[in-house]
Short mmCIF file of C-alpha atoms in Angstrom, two decimals:
data_model
loop_
_atom_site.label_atom_id
_atom_site.label_comp_id
_atom_site.label_asym_id
_atom_site.label_seq_id
_atom_site.Cartn_x
_atom_site.Cartn_y
_atom_site.Cartn_z
CA ALA B 21 89.66 94.96 85.40
CA GLN B 22 89.44 96.21 88.99
CA SER B 23 90.07 99.77 90.02
CA VAL B 24 89.12 102.01 92.84
CA THR B 25 88.54 105.70 92.56
CA GLN B 26 88.66 108.25 95.47
CA LEU B 27 86.89 111.26 94.40
CA ASP B 28 88.76 113.87 96.25
CA SER B 29 92.39 114.16 96.74
CA HIS B 30 91.75 116.48 99.72
CA VAL B 31 89.08 117.19 101.96
CA SER B 32 88.93 119.87 104.45
CA VAL B 33 86.03 120.08 107.40
CA SER B 34 86.00 121.80 110.59
CA GLU B 35 86.08 120.27 113.78
CA GLY B 36 82.75 118.89 115.15
CA THR B 37 81.12 118.72 111.71
CA PRO B 38 80.65 115.37 109.40
CA VAL B 39 82.94 113.84 107.47
CA LEU B 40 82.49 112.17 104.15
CA LEU B 41 85.25 110.52 101.98
CA ARG B 42 84.27 109.12 98.83
CA CYS B 43 85.24 105.80 97.20
CA ASN B 44 83.63 104.05 93.98
CA TYR B 45 85.00 100.79 92.85
CA SER B 46 84.92 98.62 89.61
CA SER B 47 85.41 95.20 89.86
CA SER B 48 84.12 91.70 87.68
CA TYR B 49 83.82 89.84 91.05
CA SER B 50 81.97 90.71 94.41
CA PRO B 51 84.62 92.83 96.20
CA SER B 52 86.05 92.71 99.67
CA LEU B 53 86.47 96.60 100.60
CA PHE B 54 88.41 98.15 103.12
CA TRP B 55 89.28 101.77 104.41
CA TYR B 56 92.68 102.43 105.55
CA VAL B 57 94.01 105.50 107.66
CA GLN B 58 97.72 106.45 107.55
CA HIS B 59 98.79 109.38 109.98
CA PRO B 60 101.75 111.37 109.24
CA ASN B 61 105.04 109.25 108.92
CA LYS B 62 103.13 106.23 109.92
CA GLY B 63 101.96 102.59 108.26
CA LEU B 64 98.44 102.08 107.50
CA GLN B 65 95.66 101.19 109.70
CA LEU B 66 92.82 99.23 109.08
CA LEU B 67 89.56 101.27 109.72
CA LEU B 68 86.97 98.87 108.62
CA LYS B 69 85.96 96.25 106.22
CA TYR B 70 83.27 95.15 103.79
CA THR B 71 83.14 91.30 102.82
CA SER B 72 79.53 90.55 101.58
CA ALA B 73 77.99 90.45 104.91
CA ALA B 74 76.00 93.71 106.27
CA THR B 75 76.27 96.56 103.94
CA LEU B 76 76.80 99.36 106.85
CA VAL B 77 80.01 98.65 108.28
CA LYS B 78 81.26 100.25 111.61
CA GLY B 79 84.70 100.91 112.02
CA ILE B 80 87.24 102.20 114.91
CA ASN B 81 87.03 105.86 116.19
CA GLY B 82 83.43 106.24 115.12
CA PHE B 83 83.83 105.98 111.15
CA GLU B 84 81.55 103.77 109.15
CA ALA B 85 81.09 103.15 105.39
CA GLU B 86 77.99 101.57 103.37
CA PHE B 87 78.20 99.43 100.68
CA LYS B 88 76.15 100.31 97.68
CA LYS B 89 76.25 97.92 94.98
CA SER B 90 73.92 99.86 92.80
CA GLU B 91 76.27 102.97 93.03
CA THR B 92 79.31 100.81 93.08
CA SER B 93 80.66 102.90 95.82
CA PHE B 94 81.63 102.49 99.60
CA HIS B 95 82.18 106.04 101.01
CA LEU B 96 83.51 106.62 104.66
CA THR B 97 81.82 108.99 106.92
CA LYS B 98 81.91 110.05 110.24
CA PRO B 99 79.17 112.22 112.18
CA SER B 100 81.47 114.40 114.13
CA ALA B 101 85.01 115.17 112.90
CA HIS B 102 87.98 115.35 115.77
CA MET B 103 91.63 117.19 115.34
CA SER B 104 92.91 113.32 115.48
CA ASP B 105 91.02 112.34 112.43
CA ALA B 106 93.67 114.64 110.46
CA ALA B 107 95.24 111.94 108.20
CA GLU B 108 95.10 110.45 104.57
CA TYR B 109 92.58 107.58 104.12
CA PHE B 110 92.79 104.86 101.52
CA CYS B 111 90.01 103.12 100.01
CA VAL B 112 91.09 99.43 99.12
CA SER B 113 89.52 96.57 97.08
CA THR B 114 90.30 92.97 96.58
CA SER B 115 88.88 90.19 94.63
CA GLY B 116 90.04 87.44 92.85
CA GLY B 117 92.89 86.50 95.35
CA TYR B 118 95.20 88.19 97.61
CA GLN B 119 97.64 89.61 94.33
CA LYS B 120 94.27 91.40 93.47
CA VAL B 121 94.52 94.08 95.63
CA THR B 122 94.04 97.50 94.75
CA PHE B 123 94.67 100.94 96.25
CA GLY B 124 93.01 103.99 95.93
CA THR B 125 95.28 107.25 95.46
CA GLY B 126 94.13 108.40 98.94
CA THR B 127 92.34 111.33 100.50
CA LYS B 128 93.82 113.93 103.00
CA LEU B 129 91.50 114.94 105.42
CA GLN B 130 92.13 118.34 107.20
CA VAL B 131 90.44 119.31 110.16
CA ILE B 132 90.29 122.84 110.98
CA PRO B 133 89.77 124.04 114.74
CA ASN N 14 103.63 92.47 120.32
CA ALA N 15 105.28 94.39 117.66
CA GLY N 16 103.24 93.36 114.63
CA VAL N 17 105.30 94.43 111.55
CA THR N 18 108.70 95.89 111.81
CA GLN N 19 110.48 97.42 109.19
CA THR N 20 114.34 98.60 109.41
CA PRO N 21 115.90 100.81 108.98
CA LYS N 22 113.31 103.87 109.04
CA PHE N 23 115.35 106.29 106.88
CA ARG N 24 118.03 105.88 104.20
CA VAL N 25 119.80 107.93 101.70
CA LEU N 26 121.64 105.97 98.87
CA LYS N 27 123.71 107.11 96.07
CA THR N 28 122.69 106.07 92.39
CA GLY N 29 124.34 102.59 91.92
CA GLN N 30 124.58 101.53 95.38
CA SER N 31 122.72 98.47 97.09
CA MET N 32 120.81 98.08 100.42
CA THR N 33 118.42 95.68 101.70
CA LEU N 34 115.25 96.60 103.66
CA LEU N 35 114.24 94.23 106.29
CA CYS N 36 110.47 93.34 107.26
CA ALA N 37 109.78 91.17 110.52
CA GLN N 38 106.46 89.90 111.55
CA ASP N 39 105.69 88.26 114.56
CA MET N 40 101.80 87.44 114.37
CA ASN N 41 102.61 83.90 112.34
CA HIS N 42 101.17 85.69 109.03
CA GLU N 43 101.46 83.15 105.95
CA TYR N 44 101.88 86.08 103.59
CA MET N 45 104.13 88.95 103.26
CA TYR N 46 104.07 91.87 100.80
CA TRP N 47 106.31 94.97 99.82
CA TYR N 48 104.74 98.08 98.56
CA ARG N 49 106.08 101.49 97.31
CA GLN N 50 104.08 104.64 98.20
CA ASP N 51 104.49 107.71 95.94
CA PRO N 52 102.54 110.83 95.86
CA GLY N 53 99.15 110.59 93.83
CA MET N 54 99.68 106.83 93.07
CA GLY N 55 98.61 105.12 96.18
CA LEU N 56 100.48 101.82 97.05
CA ARG N 57 101.62 99.76 94.35
CA LEU N 58 102.87 95.93 95.00
CA ILE N 59 106.21 95.22 94.46
CA HIS N 60 106.75 91.66 95.42
CA TYR N 61 104.94 89.29 97.77
CA SER N 62 105.16 86.05 99.36
CA VAL N 63 102.57 83.26 100.20
CA GLY N 64 105.08 81.26 102.37
CA GLU N 65 108.51 80.47 103.74
CA GLY N 66 110.86 80.11 100.54
CA THR N 67 108.13 81.69 98.00
CA THR N 68 108.10 84.61 96.31
CA ALA N 69 106.20 86.61 93.37
CA LYS N 70 106.27 89.59 91.49
CA GLY N 71 103.79 92.13 92.03
CA GLU N 72 102.82 95.29 89.69
CA VAL N 73 106.20 96.86 89.90
CA PRO N 74 108.93 94.46 90.54
CA ASP N 75 111.67 95.93 88.02
CA GLY N 76 114.92 96.66 90.08
CA TYR N 77 114.20 94.92 93.30
CA ASN N 78 114.83 91.14 94.44
CA VAL N 79 113.13 89.65 97.42
CA SER N 80 113.82 86.67 99.52
CA ARG N 81 111.72 84.73 102.53
CA LEU N 82 114.01 82.22 103.96
CA LYS N 83 112.20 82.48 107.50
CA LYS N 84 108.52 82.66 107.67
CA GLN N 85 108.55 85.85 109.91
CA ASN N 86 111.23 87.80 107.72
CA PHE N 87 110.91 89.27 104.04
CA LEU N 88 113.59 91.15 102.66
CA LEU N 89 113.78 93.64 99.73
CA GLY N 90 117.29 94.46 98.04
CA LEU N 91 117.84 97.17 95.25
CA GLU N 92 120.93 95.91 93.80
CA SER N 93 121.90 99.00 91.82
CA ALA N 94 119.54 101.93 93.23
CA ALA N 95 118.20 104.62 90.81
CA PRO N 96 116.51 107.93 91.46
CA SER N 97 113.37 106.42 90.60
CA GLN N 98 113.40 104.14 93.45
CA THR N 99 112.94 107.22 95.81
CA SER N 100 109.97 106.47 97.99
CA VAL N 101 108.37 105.11 100.96
CA TYR N 102 108.23 101.58 101.10
CA PHE N 103 105.99 99.32 103.20
CA CYS N 104 105.96 95.95 104.11
CA ALA N 105 102.60 94.04 105.02
CA SER N 106 101.62 90.98 106.31
CA SER N 107 98.23 88.80 106.47
CA TYR N 108 96.74 85.26 107.27
CA ARG N 109 96.07 83.32 104.08
CA ASP N 110 92.46 84.54 104.09
CA SER N 111 93.63 88.30 104.06
CA LEU N 112 90.13 89.10 102.36
CA ASN N 113 88.68 89.08 105.55
CA GLY N 114 91.44 89.89 107.82
CA GLY N 115 93.02 92.73 106.26
CA TYR N 116 96.59 93.71 106.00
CA THR N 117 98.94 94.76 108.96
CA PHE N 118 101.26 97.31 107.93
CA GLY N 119 104.80 98.55 109.09
CA SER N 120 105.23 101.88 109.57
CA GLY N 121 107.63 102.28 106.53
CA THR N 122 111.05 102.92 105.21
CA ARG N 123 111.59 106.47 103.70
CA LEU N 124 114.37 105.93 100.83
CA THR N 125 116.22 108.54 98.92
CA VAL N 126 118.35 107.83 95.93
CA VAL N 127 120.26 110.92 94.70
#
């Protein structure tokens, strides 16, 4: 069975400080992993993806994530938070075909001025 | 280039009423999906389609029907709406090899059933 666990439902950071959003996965197969961002009243936008190439993946808007197989983790980071980063972030795992897509429950990021 | 367009954006239904949500994509994607998003539950797959004229059930298909008569359109129908179907509905599309490309999402339809 496949699952995705986002360890924090809410994260609050000050503007200019680092961001860490945590995601752990479990899968019987080698998964592809994604991070999506959802701004209020908007659809989900792809931030970055891991598909068994480089384990450190760089995405848009300065975000990056590192795939760690030994820890079954795919945490999302950014060195310096901007106010525009305030949104909800979803970790997504796919393996075994298009229908085997699992979404995490989301992490809401609050950025304090 | 609109990507994925969903209509309507908002709707309020009375219990027992029916409605159809329309999803249109202009990227020539083979695969299309309907998800519902509920607080604390992430996104759950309702139905999906791997090509024109095909549909299949996802994780939570009960109470919904779908049709894909044209490659660019994927319709989601509620025959008899129930309060439990109050949710935000997202349509998504992808190329056949979605594992590498990820999905393109619409901006959502907020449905309230009273």
